[in-house]
Short mmCIF file of C-alpha atoms and ligand atoms in Angstrom, two decimals:
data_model
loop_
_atom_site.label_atom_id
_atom_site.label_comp_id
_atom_site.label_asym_id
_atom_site.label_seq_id
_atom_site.Cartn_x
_atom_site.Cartn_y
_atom_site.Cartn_z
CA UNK A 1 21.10 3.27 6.39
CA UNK A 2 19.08 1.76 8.96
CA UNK A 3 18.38 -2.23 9.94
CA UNK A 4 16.14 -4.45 11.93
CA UNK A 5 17.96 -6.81 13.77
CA UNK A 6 15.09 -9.55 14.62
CA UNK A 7 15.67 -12.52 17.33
CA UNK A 8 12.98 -14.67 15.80
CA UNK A 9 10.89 -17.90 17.78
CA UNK A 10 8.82 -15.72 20.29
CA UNK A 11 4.99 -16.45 19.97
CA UNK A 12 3.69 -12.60 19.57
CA UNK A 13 0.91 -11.89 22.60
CA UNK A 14 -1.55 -9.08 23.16
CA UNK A 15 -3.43 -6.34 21.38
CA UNK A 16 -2.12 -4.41 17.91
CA UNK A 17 -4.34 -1.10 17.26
CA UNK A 18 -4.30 -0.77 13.89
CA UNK A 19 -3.18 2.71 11.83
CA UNK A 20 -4.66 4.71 9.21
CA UNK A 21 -4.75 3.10 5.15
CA UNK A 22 -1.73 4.68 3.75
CA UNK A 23 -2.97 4.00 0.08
CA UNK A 24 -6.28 5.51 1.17
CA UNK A 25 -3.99 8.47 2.72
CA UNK A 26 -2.45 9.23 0.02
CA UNK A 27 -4.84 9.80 -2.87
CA UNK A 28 -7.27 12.19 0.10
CA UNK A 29 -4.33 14.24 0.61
CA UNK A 30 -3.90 14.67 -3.23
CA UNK A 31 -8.31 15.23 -3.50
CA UNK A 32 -7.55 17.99 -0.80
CA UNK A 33 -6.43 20.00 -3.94
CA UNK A 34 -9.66 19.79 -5.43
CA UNK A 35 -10.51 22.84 -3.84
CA UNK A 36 -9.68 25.94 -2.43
CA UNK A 37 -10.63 25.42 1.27
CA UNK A 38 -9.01 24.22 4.19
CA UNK A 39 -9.35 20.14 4.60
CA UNK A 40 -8.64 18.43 7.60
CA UNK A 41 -7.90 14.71 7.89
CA UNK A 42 -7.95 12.52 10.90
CA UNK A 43 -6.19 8.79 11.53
CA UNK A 44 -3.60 9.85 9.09
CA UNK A 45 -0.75 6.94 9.45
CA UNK A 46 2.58 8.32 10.49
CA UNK A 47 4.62 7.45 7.85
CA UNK A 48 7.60 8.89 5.38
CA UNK A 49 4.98 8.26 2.01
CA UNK A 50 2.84 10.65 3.84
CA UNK A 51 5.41 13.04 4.70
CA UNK A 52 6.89 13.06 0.70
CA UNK A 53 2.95 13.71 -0.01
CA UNK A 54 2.27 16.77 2.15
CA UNK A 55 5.85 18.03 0.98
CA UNK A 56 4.69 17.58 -2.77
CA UNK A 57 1.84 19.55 -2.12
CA UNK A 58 3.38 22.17 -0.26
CA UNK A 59 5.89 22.42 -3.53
CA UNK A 60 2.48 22.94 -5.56
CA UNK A 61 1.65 26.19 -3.17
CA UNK A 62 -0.98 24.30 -0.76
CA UNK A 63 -0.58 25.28 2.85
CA UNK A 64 0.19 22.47 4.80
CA UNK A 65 0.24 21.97 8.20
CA UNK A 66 0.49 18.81 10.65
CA UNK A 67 -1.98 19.15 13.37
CA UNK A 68 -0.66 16.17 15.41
CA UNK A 69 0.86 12.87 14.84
CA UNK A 70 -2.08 11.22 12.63
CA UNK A 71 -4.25 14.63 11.89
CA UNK A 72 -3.30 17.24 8.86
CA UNK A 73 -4.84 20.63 7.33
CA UNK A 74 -4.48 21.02 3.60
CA UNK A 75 -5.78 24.61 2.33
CA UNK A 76 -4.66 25.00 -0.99
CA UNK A 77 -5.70 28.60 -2.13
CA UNK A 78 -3.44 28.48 -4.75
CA UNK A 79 -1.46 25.96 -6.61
CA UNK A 80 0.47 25.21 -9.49
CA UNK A 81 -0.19 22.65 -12.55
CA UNK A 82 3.60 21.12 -12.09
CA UNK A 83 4.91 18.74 -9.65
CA UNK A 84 8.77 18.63 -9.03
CA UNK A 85 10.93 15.24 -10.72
CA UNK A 86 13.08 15.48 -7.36
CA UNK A 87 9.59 14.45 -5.13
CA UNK A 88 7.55 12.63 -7.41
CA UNK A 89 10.15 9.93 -8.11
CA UNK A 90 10.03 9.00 -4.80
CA UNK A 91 7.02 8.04 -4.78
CA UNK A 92 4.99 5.95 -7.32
CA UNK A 93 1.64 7.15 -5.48
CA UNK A 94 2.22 10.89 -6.27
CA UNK A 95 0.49 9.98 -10.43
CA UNK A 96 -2.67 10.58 -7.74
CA UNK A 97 -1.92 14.17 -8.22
CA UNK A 98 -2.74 14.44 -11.57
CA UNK A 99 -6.37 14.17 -11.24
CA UNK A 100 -6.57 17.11 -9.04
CA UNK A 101 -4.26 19.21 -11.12
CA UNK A 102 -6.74 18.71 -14.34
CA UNK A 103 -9.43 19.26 -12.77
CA UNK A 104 -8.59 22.63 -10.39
CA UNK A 105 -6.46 23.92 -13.14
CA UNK A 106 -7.20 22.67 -16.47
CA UNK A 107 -3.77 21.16 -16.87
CA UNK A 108 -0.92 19.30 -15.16
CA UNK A 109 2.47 17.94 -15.46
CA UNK A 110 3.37 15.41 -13.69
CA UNK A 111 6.74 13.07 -14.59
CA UNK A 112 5.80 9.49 -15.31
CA UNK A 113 6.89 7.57 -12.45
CA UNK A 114 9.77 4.97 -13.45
CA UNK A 115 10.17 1.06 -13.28
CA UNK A 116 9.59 -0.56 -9.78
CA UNK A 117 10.74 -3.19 -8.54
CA UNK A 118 7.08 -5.29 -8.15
CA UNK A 119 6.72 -5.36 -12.28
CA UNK A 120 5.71 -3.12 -14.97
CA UNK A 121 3.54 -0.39 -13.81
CA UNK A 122 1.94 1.77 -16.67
CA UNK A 123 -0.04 4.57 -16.44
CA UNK A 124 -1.78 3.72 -19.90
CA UNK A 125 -5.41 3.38 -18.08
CA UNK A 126 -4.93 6.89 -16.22
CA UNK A 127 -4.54 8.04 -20.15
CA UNK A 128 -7.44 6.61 -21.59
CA UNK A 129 -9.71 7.96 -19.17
CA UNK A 130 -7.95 11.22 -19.56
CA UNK A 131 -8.59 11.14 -23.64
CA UNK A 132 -12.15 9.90 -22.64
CA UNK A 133 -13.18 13.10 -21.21
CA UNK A 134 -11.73 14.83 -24.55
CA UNK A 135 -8.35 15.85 -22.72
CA UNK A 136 -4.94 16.14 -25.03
CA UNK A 137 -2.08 14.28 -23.13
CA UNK A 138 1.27 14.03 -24.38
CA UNK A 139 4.45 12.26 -23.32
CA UNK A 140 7.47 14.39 -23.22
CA UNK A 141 11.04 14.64 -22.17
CA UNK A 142 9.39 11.91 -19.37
CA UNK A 143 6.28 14.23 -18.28
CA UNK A 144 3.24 13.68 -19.02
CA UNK A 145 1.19 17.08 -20.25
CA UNK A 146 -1.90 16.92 -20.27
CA UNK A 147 -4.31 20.25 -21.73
CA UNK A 148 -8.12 19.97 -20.46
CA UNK A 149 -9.43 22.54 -21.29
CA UNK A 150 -12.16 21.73 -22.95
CA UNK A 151 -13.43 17.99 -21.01
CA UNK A 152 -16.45 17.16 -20.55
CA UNK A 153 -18.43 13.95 -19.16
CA UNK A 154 -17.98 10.83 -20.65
CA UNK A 155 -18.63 6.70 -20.69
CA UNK A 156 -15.53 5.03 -19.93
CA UNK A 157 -14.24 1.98 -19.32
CA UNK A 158 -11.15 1.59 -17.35
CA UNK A 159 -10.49 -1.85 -16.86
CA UNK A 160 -7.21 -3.45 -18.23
CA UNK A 161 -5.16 -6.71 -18.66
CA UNK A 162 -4.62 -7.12 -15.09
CA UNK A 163 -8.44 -6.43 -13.73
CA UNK A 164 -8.96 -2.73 -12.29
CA UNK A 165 -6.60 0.29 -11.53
CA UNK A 166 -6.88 1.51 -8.29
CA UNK A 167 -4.67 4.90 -8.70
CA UNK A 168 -6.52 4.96 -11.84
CA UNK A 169 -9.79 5.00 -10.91
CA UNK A 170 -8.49 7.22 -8.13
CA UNK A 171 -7.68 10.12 -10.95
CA UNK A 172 -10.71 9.34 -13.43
CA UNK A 173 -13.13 9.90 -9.97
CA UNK A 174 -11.00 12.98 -9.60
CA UNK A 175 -11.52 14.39 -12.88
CA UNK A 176 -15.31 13.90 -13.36
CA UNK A 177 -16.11 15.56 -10.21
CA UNK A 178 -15.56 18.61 -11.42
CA UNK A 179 -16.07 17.88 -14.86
CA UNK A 180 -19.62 19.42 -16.74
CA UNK A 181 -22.05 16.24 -17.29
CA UNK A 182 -22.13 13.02 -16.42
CA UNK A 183 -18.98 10.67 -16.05
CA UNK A 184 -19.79 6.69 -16.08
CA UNK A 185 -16.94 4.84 -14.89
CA UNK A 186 -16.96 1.49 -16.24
CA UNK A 187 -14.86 -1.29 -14.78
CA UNK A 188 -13.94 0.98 -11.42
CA UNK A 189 -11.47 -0.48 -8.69
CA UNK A 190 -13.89 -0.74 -6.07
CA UNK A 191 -11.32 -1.21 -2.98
CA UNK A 192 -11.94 0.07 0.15
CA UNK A 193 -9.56 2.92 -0.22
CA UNK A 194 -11.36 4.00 -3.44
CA UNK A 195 -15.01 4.16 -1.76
CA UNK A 196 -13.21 6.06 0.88
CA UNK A 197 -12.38 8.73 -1.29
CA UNK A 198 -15.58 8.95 -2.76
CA UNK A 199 -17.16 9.38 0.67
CA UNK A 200 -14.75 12.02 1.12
CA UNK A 201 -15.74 13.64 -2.15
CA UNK A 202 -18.99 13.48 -1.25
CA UNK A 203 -18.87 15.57 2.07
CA UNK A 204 -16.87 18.04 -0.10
CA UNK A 205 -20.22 18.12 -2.18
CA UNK A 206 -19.00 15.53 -4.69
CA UNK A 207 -22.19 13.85 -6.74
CA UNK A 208 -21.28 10.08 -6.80
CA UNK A 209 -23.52 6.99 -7.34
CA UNK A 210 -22.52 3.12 -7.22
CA UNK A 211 -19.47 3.51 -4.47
CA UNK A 212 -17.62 0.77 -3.93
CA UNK A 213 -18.81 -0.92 -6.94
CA UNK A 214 -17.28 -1.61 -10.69
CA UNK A 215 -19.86 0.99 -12.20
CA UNK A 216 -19.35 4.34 -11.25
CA UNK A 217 -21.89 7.74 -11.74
CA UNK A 218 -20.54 11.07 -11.48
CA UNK A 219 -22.27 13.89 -12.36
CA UNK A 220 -19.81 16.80 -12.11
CA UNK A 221 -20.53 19.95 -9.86
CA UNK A 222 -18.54 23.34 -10.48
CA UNK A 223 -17.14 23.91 -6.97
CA UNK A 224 -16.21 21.30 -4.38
CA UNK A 225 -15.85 22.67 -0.03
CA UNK A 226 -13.46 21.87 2.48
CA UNK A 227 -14.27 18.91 5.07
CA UNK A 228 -13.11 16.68 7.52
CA UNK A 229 -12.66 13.37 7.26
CA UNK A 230 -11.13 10.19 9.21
CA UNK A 231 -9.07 7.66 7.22
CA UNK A 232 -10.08 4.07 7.30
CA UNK A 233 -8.03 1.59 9.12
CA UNK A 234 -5.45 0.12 6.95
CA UNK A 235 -6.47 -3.59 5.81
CA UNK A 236 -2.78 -4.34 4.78
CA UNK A 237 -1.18 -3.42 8.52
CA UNK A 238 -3.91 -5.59 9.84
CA UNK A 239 -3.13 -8.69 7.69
CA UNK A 240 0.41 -8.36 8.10
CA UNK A 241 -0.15 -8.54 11.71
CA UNK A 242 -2.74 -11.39 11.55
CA UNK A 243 0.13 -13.26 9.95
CA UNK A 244 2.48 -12.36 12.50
CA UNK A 245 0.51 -14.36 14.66
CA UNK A 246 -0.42 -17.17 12.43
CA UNK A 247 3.51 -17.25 11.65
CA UNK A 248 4.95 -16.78 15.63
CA UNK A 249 1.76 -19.44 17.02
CA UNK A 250 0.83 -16.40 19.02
CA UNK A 251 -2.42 -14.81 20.19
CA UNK A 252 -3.16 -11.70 19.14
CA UNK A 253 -5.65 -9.17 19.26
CA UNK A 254 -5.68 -6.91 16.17
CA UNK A 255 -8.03 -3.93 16.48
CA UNK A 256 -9.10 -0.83 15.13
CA UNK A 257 -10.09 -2.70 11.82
CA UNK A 258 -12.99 -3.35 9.51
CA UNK A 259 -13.16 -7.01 9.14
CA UNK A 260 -15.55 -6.18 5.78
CA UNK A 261 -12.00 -4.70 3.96
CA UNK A 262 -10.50 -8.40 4.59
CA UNK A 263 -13.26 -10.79 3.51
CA UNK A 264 -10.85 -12.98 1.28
CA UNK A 265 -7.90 -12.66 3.35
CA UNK A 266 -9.65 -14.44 6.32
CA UNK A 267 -11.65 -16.83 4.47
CA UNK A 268 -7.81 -18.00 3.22
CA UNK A 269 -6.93 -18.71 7.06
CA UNK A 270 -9.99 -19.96 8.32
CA UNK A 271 -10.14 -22.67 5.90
CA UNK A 272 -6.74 -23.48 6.18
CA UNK A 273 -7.57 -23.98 9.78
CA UNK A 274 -6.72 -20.73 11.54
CA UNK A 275 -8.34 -20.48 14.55
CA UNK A 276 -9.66 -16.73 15.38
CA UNK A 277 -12.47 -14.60 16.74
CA UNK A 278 -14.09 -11.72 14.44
CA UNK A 279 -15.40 -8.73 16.27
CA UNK A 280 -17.15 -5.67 14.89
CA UNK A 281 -14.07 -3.86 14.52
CA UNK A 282 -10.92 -6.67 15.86
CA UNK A 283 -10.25 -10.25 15.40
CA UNK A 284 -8.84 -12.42 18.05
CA UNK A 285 -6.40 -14.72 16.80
CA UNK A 286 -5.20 -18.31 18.49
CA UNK A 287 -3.02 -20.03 16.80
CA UNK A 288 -2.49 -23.35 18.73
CA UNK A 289 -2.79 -25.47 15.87
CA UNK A 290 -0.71 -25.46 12.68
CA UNK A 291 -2.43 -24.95 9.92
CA UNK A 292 -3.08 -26.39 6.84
CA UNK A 293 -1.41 -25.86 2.87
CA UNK A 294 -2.32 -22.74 1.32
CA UNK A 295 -3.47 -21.92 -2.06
CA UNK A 296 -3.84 -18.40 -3.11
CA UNK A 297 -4.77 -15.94 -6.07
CA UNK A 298 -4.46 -12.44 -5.99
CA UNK A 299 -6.55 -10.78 -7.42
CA UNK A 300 -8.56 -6.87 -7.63
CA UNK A 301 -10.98 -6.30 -4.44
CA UNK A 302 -13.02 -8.14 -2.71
CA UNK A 303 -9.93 -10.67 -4.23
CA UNK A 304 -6.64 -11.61 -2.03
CA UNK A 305 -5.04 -8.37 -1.88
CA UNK A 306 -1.32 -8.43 -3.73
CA UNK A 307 -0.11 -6.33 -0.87
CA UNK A 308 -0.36 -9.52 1.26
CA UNK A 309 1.27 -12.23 -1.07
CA UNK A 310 4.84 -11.37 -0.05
CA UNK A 311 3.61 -12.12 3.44
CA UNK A 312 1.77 -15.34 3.21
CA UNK A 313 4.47 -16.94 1.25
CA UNK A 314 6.31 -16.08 4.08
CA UNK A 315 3.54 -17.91 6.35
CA UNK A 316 3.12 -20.86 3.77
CA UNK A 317 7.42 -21.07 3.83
CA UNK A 318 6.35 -22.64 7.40
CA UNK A 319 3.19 -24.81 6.70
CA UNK A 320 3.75 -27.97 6.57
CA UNK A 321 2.84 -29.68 2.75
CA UNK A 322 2.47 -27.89 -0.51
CA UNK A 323 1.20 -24.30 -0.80
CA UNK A 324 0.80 -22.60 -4.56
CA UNK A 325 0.37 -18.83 -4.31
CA UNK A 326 -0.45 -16.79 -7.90
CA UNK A 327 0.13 -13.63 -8.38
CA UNK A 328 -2.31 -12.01 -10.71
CA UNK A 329 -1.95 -8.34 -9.90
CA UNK A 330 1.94 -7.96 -10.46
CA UNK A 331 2.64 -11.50 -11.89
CA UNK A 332 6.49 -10.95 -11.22
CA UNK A 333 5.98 -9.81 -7.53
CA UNK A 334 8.47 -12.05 -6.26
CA UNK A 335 11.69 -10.54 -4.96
CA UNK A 336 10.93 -11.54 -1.13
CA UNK A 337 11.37 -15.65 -2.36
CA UNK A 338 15.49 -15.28 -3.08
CA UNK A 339 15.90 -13.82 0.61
CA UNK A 340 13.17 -16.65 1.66
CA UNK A 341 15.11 -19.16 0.27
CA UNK A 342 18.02 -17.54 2.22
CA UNK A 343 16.75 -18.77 5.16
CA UNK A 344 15.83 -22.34 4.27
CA UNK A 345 12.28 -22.16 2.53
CA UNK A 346 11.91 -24.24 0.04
CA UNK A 347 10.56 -22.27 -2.79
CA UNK A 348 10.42 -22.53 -6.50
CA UNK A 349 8.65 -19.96 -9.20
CA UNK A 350 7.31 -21.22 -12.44
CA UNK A 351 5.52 -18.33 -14.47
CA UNK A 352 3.37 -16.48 -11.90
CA UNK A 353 2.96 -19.03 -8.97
CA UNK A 354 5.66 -19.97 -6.20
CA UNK A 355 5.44 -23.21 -5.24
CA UNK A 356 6.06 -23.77 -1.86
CA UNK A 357 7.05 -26.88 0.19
CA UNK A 358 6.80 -25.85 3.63
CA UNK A 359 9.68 -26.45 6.56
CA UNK A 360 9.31 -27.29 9.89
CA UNK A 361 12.19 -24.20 10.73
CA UNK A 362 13.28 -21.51 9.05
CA UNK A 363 16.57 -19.98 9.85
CA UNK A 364 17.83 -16.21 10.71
CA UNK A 365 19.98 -14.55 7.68
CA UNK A 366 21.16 -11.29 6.89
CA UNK A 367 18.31 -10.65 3.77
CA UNK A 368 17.81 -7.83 1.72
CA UNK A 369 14.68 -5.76 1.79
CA UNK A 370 13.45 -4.67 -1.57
CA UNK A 371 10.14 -3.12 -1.52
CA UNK A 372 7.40 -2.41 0.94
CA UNK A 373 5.37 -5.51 1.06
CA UNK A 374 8.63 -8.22 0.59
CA UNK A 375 10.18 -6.21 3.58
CA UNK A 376 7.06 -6.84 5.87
CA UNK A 377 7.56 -10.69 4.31
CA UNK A 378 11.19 -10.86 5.82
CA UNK A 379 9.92 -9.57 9.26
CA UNK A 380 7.35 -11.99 9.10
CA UNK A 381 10.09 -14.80 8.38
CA UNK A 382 12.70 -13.73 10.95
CA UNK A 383 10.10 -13.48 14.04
CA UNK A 384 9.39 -17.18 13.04
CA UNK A 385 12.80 -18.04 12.44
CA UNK A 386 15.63 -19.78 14.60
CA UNK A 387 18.33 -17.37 15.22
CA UNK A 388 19.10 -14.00 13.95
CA UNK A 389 17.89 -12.20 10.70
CA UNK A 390 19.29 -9.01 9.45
CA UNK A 391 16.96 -7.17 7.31
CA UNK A 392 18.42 -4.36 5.43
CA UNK A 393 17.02 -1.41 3.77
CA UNK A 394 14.35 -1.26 6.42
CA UNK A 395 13.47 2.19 5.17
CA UNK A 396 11.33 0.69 2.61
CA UNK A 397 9.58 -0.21 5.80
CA UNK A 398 8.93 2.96 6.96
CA UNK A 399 7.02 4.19 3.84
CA UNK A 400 3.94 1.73 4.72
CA UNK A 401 4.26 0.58 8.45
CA UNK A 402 3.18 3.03 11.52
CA UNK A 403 6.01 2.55 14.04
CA UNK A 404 6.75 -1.17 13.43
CA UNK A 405 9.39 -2.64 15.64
CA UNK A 406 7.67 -0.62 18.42
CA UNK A 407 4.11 -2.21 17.91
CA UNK A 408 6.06 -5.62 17.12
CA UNK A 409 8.28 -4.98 20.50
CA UNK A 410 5.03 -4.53 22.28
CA UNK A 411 3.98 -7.94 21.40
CA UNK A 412 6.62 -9.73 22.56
CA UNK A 413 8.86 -9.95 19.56
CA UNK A 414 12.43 -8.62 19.72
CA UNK A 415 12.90 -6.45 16.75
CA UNK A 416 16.08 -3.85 17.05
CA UNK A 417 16.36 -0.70 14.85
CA UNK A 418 20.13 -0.51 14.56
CA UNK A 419 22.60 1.60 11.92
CA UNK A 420 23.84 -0.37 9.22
CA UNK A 421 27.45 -0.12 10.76
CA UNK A 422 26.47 -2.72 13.10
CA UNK A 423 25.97 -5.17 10.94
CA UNK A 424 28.39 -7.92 12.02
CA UNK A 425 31.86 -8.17 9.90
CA UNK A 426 30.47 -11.08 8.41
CA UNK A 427 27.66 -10.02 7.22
CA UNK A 428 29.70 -7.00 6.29
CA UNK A 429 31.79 -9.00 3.90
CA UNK A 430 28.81 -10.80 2.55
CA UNK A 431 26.79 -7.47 1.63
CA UNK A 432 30.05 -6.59 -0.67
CA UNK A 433 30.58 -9.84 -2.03
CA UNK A 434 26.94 -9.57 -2.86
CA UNK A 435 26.52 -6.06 -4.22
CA UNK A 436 30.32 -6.61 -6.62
N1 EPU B 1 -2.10 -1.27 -14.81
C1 EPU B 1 -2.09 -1.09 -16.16
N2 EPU B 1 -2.25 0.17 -16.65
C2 EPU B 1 -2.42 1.25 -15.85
C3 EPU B 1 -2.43 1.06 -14.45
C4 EPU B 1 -2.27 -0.21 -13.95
O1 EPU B 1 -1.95 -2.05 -16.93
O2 EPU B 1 -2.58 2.37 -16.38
C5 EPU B 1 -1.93 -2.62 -14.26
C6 EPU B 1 -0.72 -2.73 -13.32
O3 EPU B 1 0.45 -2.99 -14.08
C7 EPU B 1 -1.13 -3.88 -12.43
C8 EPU B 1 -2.62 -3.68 -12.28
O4 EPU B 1 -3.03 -2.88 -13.40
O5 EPU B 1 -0.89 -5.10 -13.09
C9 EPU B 1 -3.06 -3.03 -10.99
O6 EPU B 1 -2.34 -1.82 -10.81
P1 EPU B 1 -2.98 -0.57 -10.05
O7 EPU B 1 -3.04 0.59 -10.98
O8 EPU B 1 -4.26 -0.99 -9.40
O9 EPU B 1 -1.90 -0.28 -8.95
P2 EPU B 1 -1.60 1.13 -8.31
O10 EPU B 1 -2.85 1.92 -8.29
O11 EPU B 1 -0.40 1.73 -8.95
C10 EPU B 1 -2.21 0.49 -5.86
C11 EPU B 1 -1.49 0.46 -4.54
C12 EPU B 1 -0.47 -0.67 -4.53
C13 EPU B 1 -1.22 -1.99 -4.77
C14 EPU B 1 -2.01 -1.90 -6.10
C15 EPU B 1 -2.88 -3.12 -6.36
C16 EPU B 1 -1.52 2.77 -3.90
C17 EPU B 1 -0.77 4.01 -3.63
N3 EPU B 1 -0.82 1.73 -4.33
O12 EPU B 1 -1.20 0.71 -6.84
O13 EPU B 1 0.09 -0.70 -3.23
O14 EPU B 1 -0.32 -3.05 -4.85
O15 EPU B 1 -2.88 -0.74 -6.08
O16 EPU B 1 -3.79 -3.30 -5.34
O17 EPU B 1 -2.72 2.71 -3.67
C18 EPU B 1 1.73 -1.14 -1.60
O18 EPU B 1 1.00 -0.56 -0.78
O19 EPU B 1 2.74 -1.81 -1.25
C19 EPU B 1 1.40 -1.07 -3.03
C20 EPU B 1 2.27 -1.37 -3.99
#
């Protein structure tokens, strides 16, 4: 396995272009099944979630075929209604597929993805707007069948305990494209990535009203067409880096982005005292002055995304006073605050909020990496950090982040991709005294 060895304290400098979304990459490369003809899509990020995707799909018989880097063709002629265990539990994001399955074929089986490691993820809301549309879906030996033959247009609503589902809405939008009469969607995700998959349905002759609202119209057509479409910039990449700066007290120019997908995000910094610049498609950060406490919920779209919580508690682990941060999304998303606290931030959790003191310092540690977002926290940390930070299981890394240590390293920050076997002997000792 592979590791980032980080010298941290270097104020980050210069211009980040942002990648592709990958959770808007994702569910278009599972639409692309929606119809028989050849799709091509542009400003895909380069990354291993996307490669496990286009592999799924060639496993279902679509022909896939990587144009360049960031640019794919997906003709699927013919495909069939089951995905393979051995993919699909890689990847939490491949229950997009079942959407497209029910609606090209009339059936699907797809094996319910498993526990993760950000809390209990349940694909009950999928379901319901399955049953909705007058589908039969059973749960067995861990797959979920579903028979659709006979579905036709229904009112829904999809919202649950936790606000929207945004893989959810992604498979009921699907669905009622190609499903006889009219689908209402009540209680939609309405994230950027899900209007950009309408607007991709749409140019594949998709009839959708209310995008990128709560209250979704879909009147369903019998045949959808091929298109092209570009991928919108990936809001998550482009916070992650706007806390890089905030963290390092570096200027930074992060481009390529929609400042609209991160309303809530930078109306967090800029009344905490962050300093920046918004352009029509950058922001120009300075970051002279410390800023002040933070207090953040997370909540659906236009909300503070989840996917950034990990990484402002890494921010906040610096600011001086009291931050409170609430997870509302994935109220036990908190595995990055044990490796935090590794490194001297003083952090405590009671129910869904971490309470955070902040420290002048924080202090490089060998730290464990243990999903996507807590991984880009731990970066975060070490480039502010005194010292050296180990972060392990870096490949967790590579499923959401376009060539990291490279954009990082262009910056200024020293970030070293380096097999686990360099690890120092101490750290060596410490990973088996931790993992007995
Ligand atoms: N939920 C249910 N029932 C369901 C589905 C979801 O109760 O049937 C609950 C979840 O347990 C959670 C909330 O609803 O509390 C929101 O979950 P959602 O379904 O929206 O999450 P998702 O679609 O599985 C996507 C992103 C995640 C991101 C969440 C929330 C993709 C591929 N994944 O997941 O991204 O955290 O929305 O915004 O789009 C990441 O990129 O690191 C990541 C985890």
């Amino acid at each position: 396995m592979e590791i980032f060895r980080i010298q941290g304290s270097t104020p980050l400098e210069g211009r980040v272009k942002i990648s592709g979304s990958k959770n808007s990459a994702l569910p278009l490369f599972a639409a692309a099944l929606l119809t028989d003809e050849e799709t091509i899509l542009e400003n895909v990020p380069n990354l291993s979630d996307v490669n496990f995707m286009a592999e799924i799909l060639s496993e279902l018989g679509a022909e896939v075929r990587r144009i360049n880097s960031n640019s794919w063709s997906i003709r699927p002629v013919s495909i069939i209604h089951y995905a393979p265990y051995e993919l699909v539990r890689k990847m939490r994001a491949s229950i997009c597929l079942l959407g497209p399955l029910v609606a090209r074929l009339g059936r699907a089986e797809i094996p319910m993805p498993g526990g993760c490691v950000i809390g209990n993820r349940p694909i009950d809301l999928h379901i319901r707007a399955l049953r909705g549309l007058g589908a039969d879906v059973e749960l067995s030996e861990g797959i979920v069948k579903v028979d659709a033959k006979q579905i036709s247009g229904n009112s829904i609503f999809i919202g649950g305990r936790n606000g929207s589902t945004v893989t959810g809405t992604a498979n009921a939008i699907m669905i009622a494209v190609l499903t006889p009469g009219l689908t209402v969607l009540e209680g939609s995700a309405c994230e950027p990535e899900i209007a950009d998959l309408c607007r991709m349905l749409k140019s594949m002759g998709a009839n959708i009203e209310g995008i990128g609202s709560h209250l979704l119209k879909i009147e369903g057509v019998t045949k959808l067409k091929g298109c092209r479409h570009k991928v919108i910039p990936d809001r998550i990449e482009a916070g992650t880096y706007i806390i890089a700066a905030a963290i390092t007290g570096g200027e930074l120019i992060v481009e390529g982005i929609d400042p609209s997908h991160l309303g809530s995000f930078l109306d967090l910094l800029r009344t905490s005292g962050l300093r920046y610049k918004q352009h029509k498609d950058s922001i120009e950060i300075s970051t002279s002055q410390r800023i002040n406490p933070l207090e953040v919920v997370t909540l659906p779209f236009p909300g503070f995304p989840t996917d950034l919580q990990a990484q402002i508690c890494a921010l906040a682990s610096i600011t001086p006073g009291l931050s409170i941060i609430t997870e509302r999304v994935y109220p036990s998303r908190f595995m990055h605050i044990p490796e935090l606290l590794r490194m001297g931030a003083h952090i405590s959790i009671e129910g869904s909020s971490a309470i955070i003191r902040g420290t002048d310092k924080l202090k490089g540690a060998p730290v464990m990496a243990s999903d996507l977002r807590a991984s880009a926290a731990l970066v975060l940390a070490g480039l502010a950090a005194e010292g050296e930070t180990w972060v392990q299981r870096i490949y967790h890394l590579d499923r959401g982040y376009e060539n990291f240590e490279n954009k990082l390293g262009e910056l200024g920050a020293i970030v070293e991709r380096l097999d686990e076997s360099e690890l120092p002997k101490s750290i060596y000792s410490l990973k088996s005294h931790l993992n007995s």
